[in-house]
């Protein structure tokens, strides 16, 4: 059996880099004294522990922990003001005024300030909160995080988008650093990002930060997670839990400590491009999730995999996913649920109610009982889907037949799907060798492709009594959705569904390939 290569499995990024040679050779230089009125860190921790050991003073202990956390993560006021000025003006240079107050600027007699800036935090952290996730908990959690790390370092993701923060906020820090602000450089190089939301929110933040690779603006900040979604499969996979606990006030503080102290792992990310016939009326009907973007008109190049009719020009959109992409009945159920949540948000007030409504939509859409009005010839995806893949260590496309009973196709990157289930299963070595598969990992550059039949089959898969219908493992995927009697196809990636209009004459194509750089996510199980 072939062993599976792992691109980032041995990479573990510690909290802080080891001291440079210049730092080790300058022990005689004095450190800046702590600010007046602030207790030394060691003393605060000892006093906190002494209160705990006596069994009283819990409130005092909490205060000392909060002070310790704030000292670790809080940006200097001048940098916070500069960052928000850049975001308001949508211009990275709008925060240039902070340079006037930067310590050590123009001071060539004290090189210590360039080695250890006196106002740079030890573990700088910012947080993004999706107020629409977690029922009513999102806005309350936002207030709690603002109490712990400062109001200016917690962003409402519906007001300050991650892409704007990357372009203007981080751009501001980079410009200050290039101008000689050593504190801004330290914050930029050591920054970490906490994301409170579901898998879609986490993927959105990871995708925006991934643009830093493309723009040669490294290092890329790693991401921690507070799970507020329904499934939270990304959160489960990296030790952040299935949901946020009821004791959320204590949990918020604990999560922040994990975010600044946890090690960092690599995660594969997958680029998806959808090429559809250019038809104006169809394009207007297309309501894409925020994780996808329009690319406009482009030319489709067939390399021998297409079977249906091809238009001369196509309209394209693309995005990135981290956990899964699916097409078929499961995406149709997810789309109906998201439409309801958008129209009547009071019904989806928490994870439990979300799952109950989700189960209701599963029955309503005919996954358990195929609707009588449906054409029997259209019940299985094999009637409209042509699947081509590239296998490990191969550059050639290979056509893979889709089983006639499959009504949903899923390309999975992580071990968790649909609220922590493992539909691929823990396969025995003999079975892997027989099928030509290798053991599934999240950072190996391979997707697991499986199918789900009726709702009854999917239910047994979800309770892990059986495995899903194994189809293939692939390093690249091309799905051709043939034009015909189907008017729409439902798709989703990382819990974000959309309704894809189809042409009656031409094919629509979905291309998936691995992004050449890793996404960085913090392990929540370290503490």
PDB file of N, CA, C and O in Angstrom, residues 1-2 391 424 427-439 470-471 473:
ATOM      1  N   UNK A   1       0.849  -1.205   0.000  1.00  0.00           N
ATOM      2  CA  UNK A   1       0.000   0.000   0.000  1.00  0.00           C
ATOM      3  C   UNK A   1       0.879   1.249   0.000  1.00  0.00           C
ATOM      4  O   UNK A   1       1.853   1.334   0.740  1.00  0.00           O
ATOM      5  N   UNK A   2       0.502   2.205  -0.833  1.00  0.00           N
ATOM      6  CA  UNK A   2       1.316   3.407  -0.916  1.00  0.00           C
ATOM      7  C   UNK A   2       1.183   4.251   0.336  1.00  0.00           C
ATOM      8  O   UNK A   2       0.119   4.377   0.890  1.00  0.00           O
ATOM      9  N   UNK A 391      -5.454  11.389 -10.191  1.00  0.00           N
ATOM     10  CA  UNK A 391      -5.062  10.627  -9.017  1.00  0.00           C
ATOM     11  C   UNK A 391      -3.680  11.050  -8.523  1.00  0.00           C
ATOM     12  O   UNK A 391      -2.973  11.815  -9.187  1.00  0.00           O
ATOM     13  N   UNK A 424     -16.475   8.967   5.408  1.00  0.00           N
ATOM     14  CA  UNK A 424     -15.486   8.158   4.695  1.00  0.00           C
ATOM     15  C   UNK A 424     -15.146   6.913   5.506  1.00  0.00           C
ATOM     16  O   UNK A 424     -14.913   5.842   4.969  1.00  0.00           O
ATOM     17  N   UNK A 427     -11.044   3.171   7.416  1.00  0.00           N
ATOM     18  CA  UNK A 427     -10.962   2.000   6.564  1.00  0.00           C
ATOM     19  C   UNK A 427      -9.773   1.121   6.937  1.00  0.00           C
ATOM     20  O   UNK A 427      -8.715   1.623   7.325  1.00  0.00           O
ATOM     21  N   UNK A 428      -9.963  -0.172   6.803  1.00  0.00           N
ATOM     22  CA  UNK A 428      -8.904  -1.124   7.123  1.00  0.00           C
ATOM     23  C   UNK A 428      -7.834  -1.114   6.037  1.00  0.00           C
ATOM     24  O   UNK A 428      -8.114  -0.848   4.862  1.00  0.00           O
ATOM     25  N   UNK A 429      -6.594  -1.449   6.416  1.00  0.00           N
ATOM     26  CA  UNK A 429      -5.498  -1.437   5.427  1.00  0.00           C
ATOM     27  C   UNK A 429      -5.767  -2.335   4.224  1.00  0.00           C
ATOM     28  O   UNK A 429      -5.402  -1.986   3.098  1.00  0.00           O
ATOM     29  N   UNK A 430      -6.420  -3.491   4.456  1.00  0.00           N
ATOM     30  CA  UNK A 430      -6.677  -4.395   3.341  1.00  0.00           C
ATOM     31  C   UNK A 430      -7.631  -3.758   2.328  1.00  0.00           C
ATOM     32  O   UNK A 430      -7.463  -3.902   1.111  1.00  0.00           O
ATOM     33  N   UNK A 431      -8.637  -3.051   2.842  1.00  0.00           N
ATOM     34  CA  UNK A 431      -9.604  -2.400   1.953  1.00  0.00           C
ATOM     35  C   UNK A 431      -8.938  -1.261   1.187  1.00  0.00           C
ATOM     36  O   UNK A 431      -9.191  -1.071  -0.012  1.00  0.00           O
ATOM     37  N   UNK A 432      -8.091  -0.490   1.885  1.00  0.00           N
ATOM     38  CA  UNK A 432      -7.382   0.602   1.225  1.00  0.00           C
ATOM     39  C   UNK A 432      -6.527   0.084   0.076  1.00  0.00           C
ATOM     40  O   UNK A 432      -6.511   0.655  -1.025  1.00  0.00           O
ATOM     41  N   UNK A 433      -5.819  -1.011   0.329  1.00  0.00           N
ATOM     42  CA  UNK A 433      -4.955  -1.579  -0.698  1.00  0.00           C
ATOM     43  C   UNK A 433      -5.772  -2.114  -1.871  1.00  0.00           C
ATOM     44  O   UNK A 433      -5.406  -1.944  -3.037  1.00  0.00           O
ATOM     45  N   UNK A 434      -6.895  -2.735  -1.567  1.00  0.00           N
ATOM     46  CA  UNK A 434      -7.751  -3.290  -2.614  1.00  0.00           C
ATOM     47  C   UNK A 434      -8.290  -2.193  -3.528  1.00  0.00           C
ATOM     48  O   UNK A 434      -8.343  -2.352  -4.764  1.00  0.00           O
ATOM     49  N   UNK A 435      -8.714  -1.064  -2.941  1.00  0.00           N
ATOM     50  CA  UNK A 435      -9.298   0.028  -3.706  1.00  0.00           C
ATOM     51  C   UNK A 435      -8.250   0.979  -4.291  1.00  0.00           C
ATOM     52  O   UNK A 435      -8.588   1.867  -5.088  1.00  0.00           O
ATOM     53  N   UNK A 436      -6.995   0.831  -3.866  1.00  0.00           N
ATOM     54  CA  UNK A 436      -5.975   1.764  -4.308  1.00  0.00           C
ATOM     55  C   UNK A 436      -6.034   3.088  -3.596  1.00  0.00           C
ATOM     56  O   UNK A 436      -5.549   4.109  -4.110  1.00  0.00           O
ATOM     57  N   UNK A 437      -6.628   3.105  -2.391  1.00  0.00           N
ATOM     58  CA  UNK A 437      -6.734   4.314  -1.588  1.00  0.00           C
ATOM     59  C   UNK A 437      -5.566   4.403  -0.603  1.00  0.00           C
ATOM     60  O   UNK A 437      -4.825   3.429  -0.399  1.00  0.00           O
ATOM     61  N   UNK A 438      -5.417   5.558   0.003  1.00  0.00           N
ATOM     62  CA  UNK A 438      -4.461   5.758   1.083  1.00  0.00           C
ATOM     63  C   UNK A 438      -5.185   6.388   2.269  1.00  0.00           C
ATOM     64  O   UNK A 438      -6.300   6.899   2.140  1.00  0.00           O
ATOM     65  N   UNK A 439      -4.582   6.358   3.417  1.00  0.00           N
ATOM     66  CA  UNK A 439      -5.227   6.864   4.630  1.00  0.00           C
ATOM     67  C   UNK A 439      -5.488   8.356   4.518  1.00  0.00           C
ATOM     68  O   UNK A 439      -4.634   9.133   4.076  1.00  0.00           O
ATOM     69  N   UNK A 470     -17.989   4.870  -1.373  1.00  0.00           N
ATOM     70  CA  UNK A 470     -16.671   5.344  -1.766  1.00  0.00           C
ATOM     71  C   UNK A 470     -16.564   5.387  -3.284  1.00  0.00           C
ATOM     72  O   UNK A 470     -16.848   4.397  -3.967  1.00  0.00           O
ATOM     73  N   UNK A 471     -16.141   6.547  -3.811  1.00  0.00           N
ATOM     74  CA  UNK A 471     -16.022   6.707  -5.259  1.00  0.00           C
ATOM     75  C   UNK A 471     -14.563   6.815  -5.689  1.00  0.00           C
ATOM     76  O   UNK A 471     -14.104   6.080  -6.558  1.00  0.00           O
ATOM     77  N   UNK A 473     -10.358   8.865  -4.667  1.00  0.00           N
ATOM     78  CA  UNK A 473      -9.511   9.881  -4.059  1.00  0.00           C
ATOM     79  C   UNK A 473      -8.826  10.633  -5.183  1.00  0.00           C
ATOM     80  O   UNK A 473      -8.425  10.026  -6.186  1.00  0.00           O
TER      81      UNK A 473
END
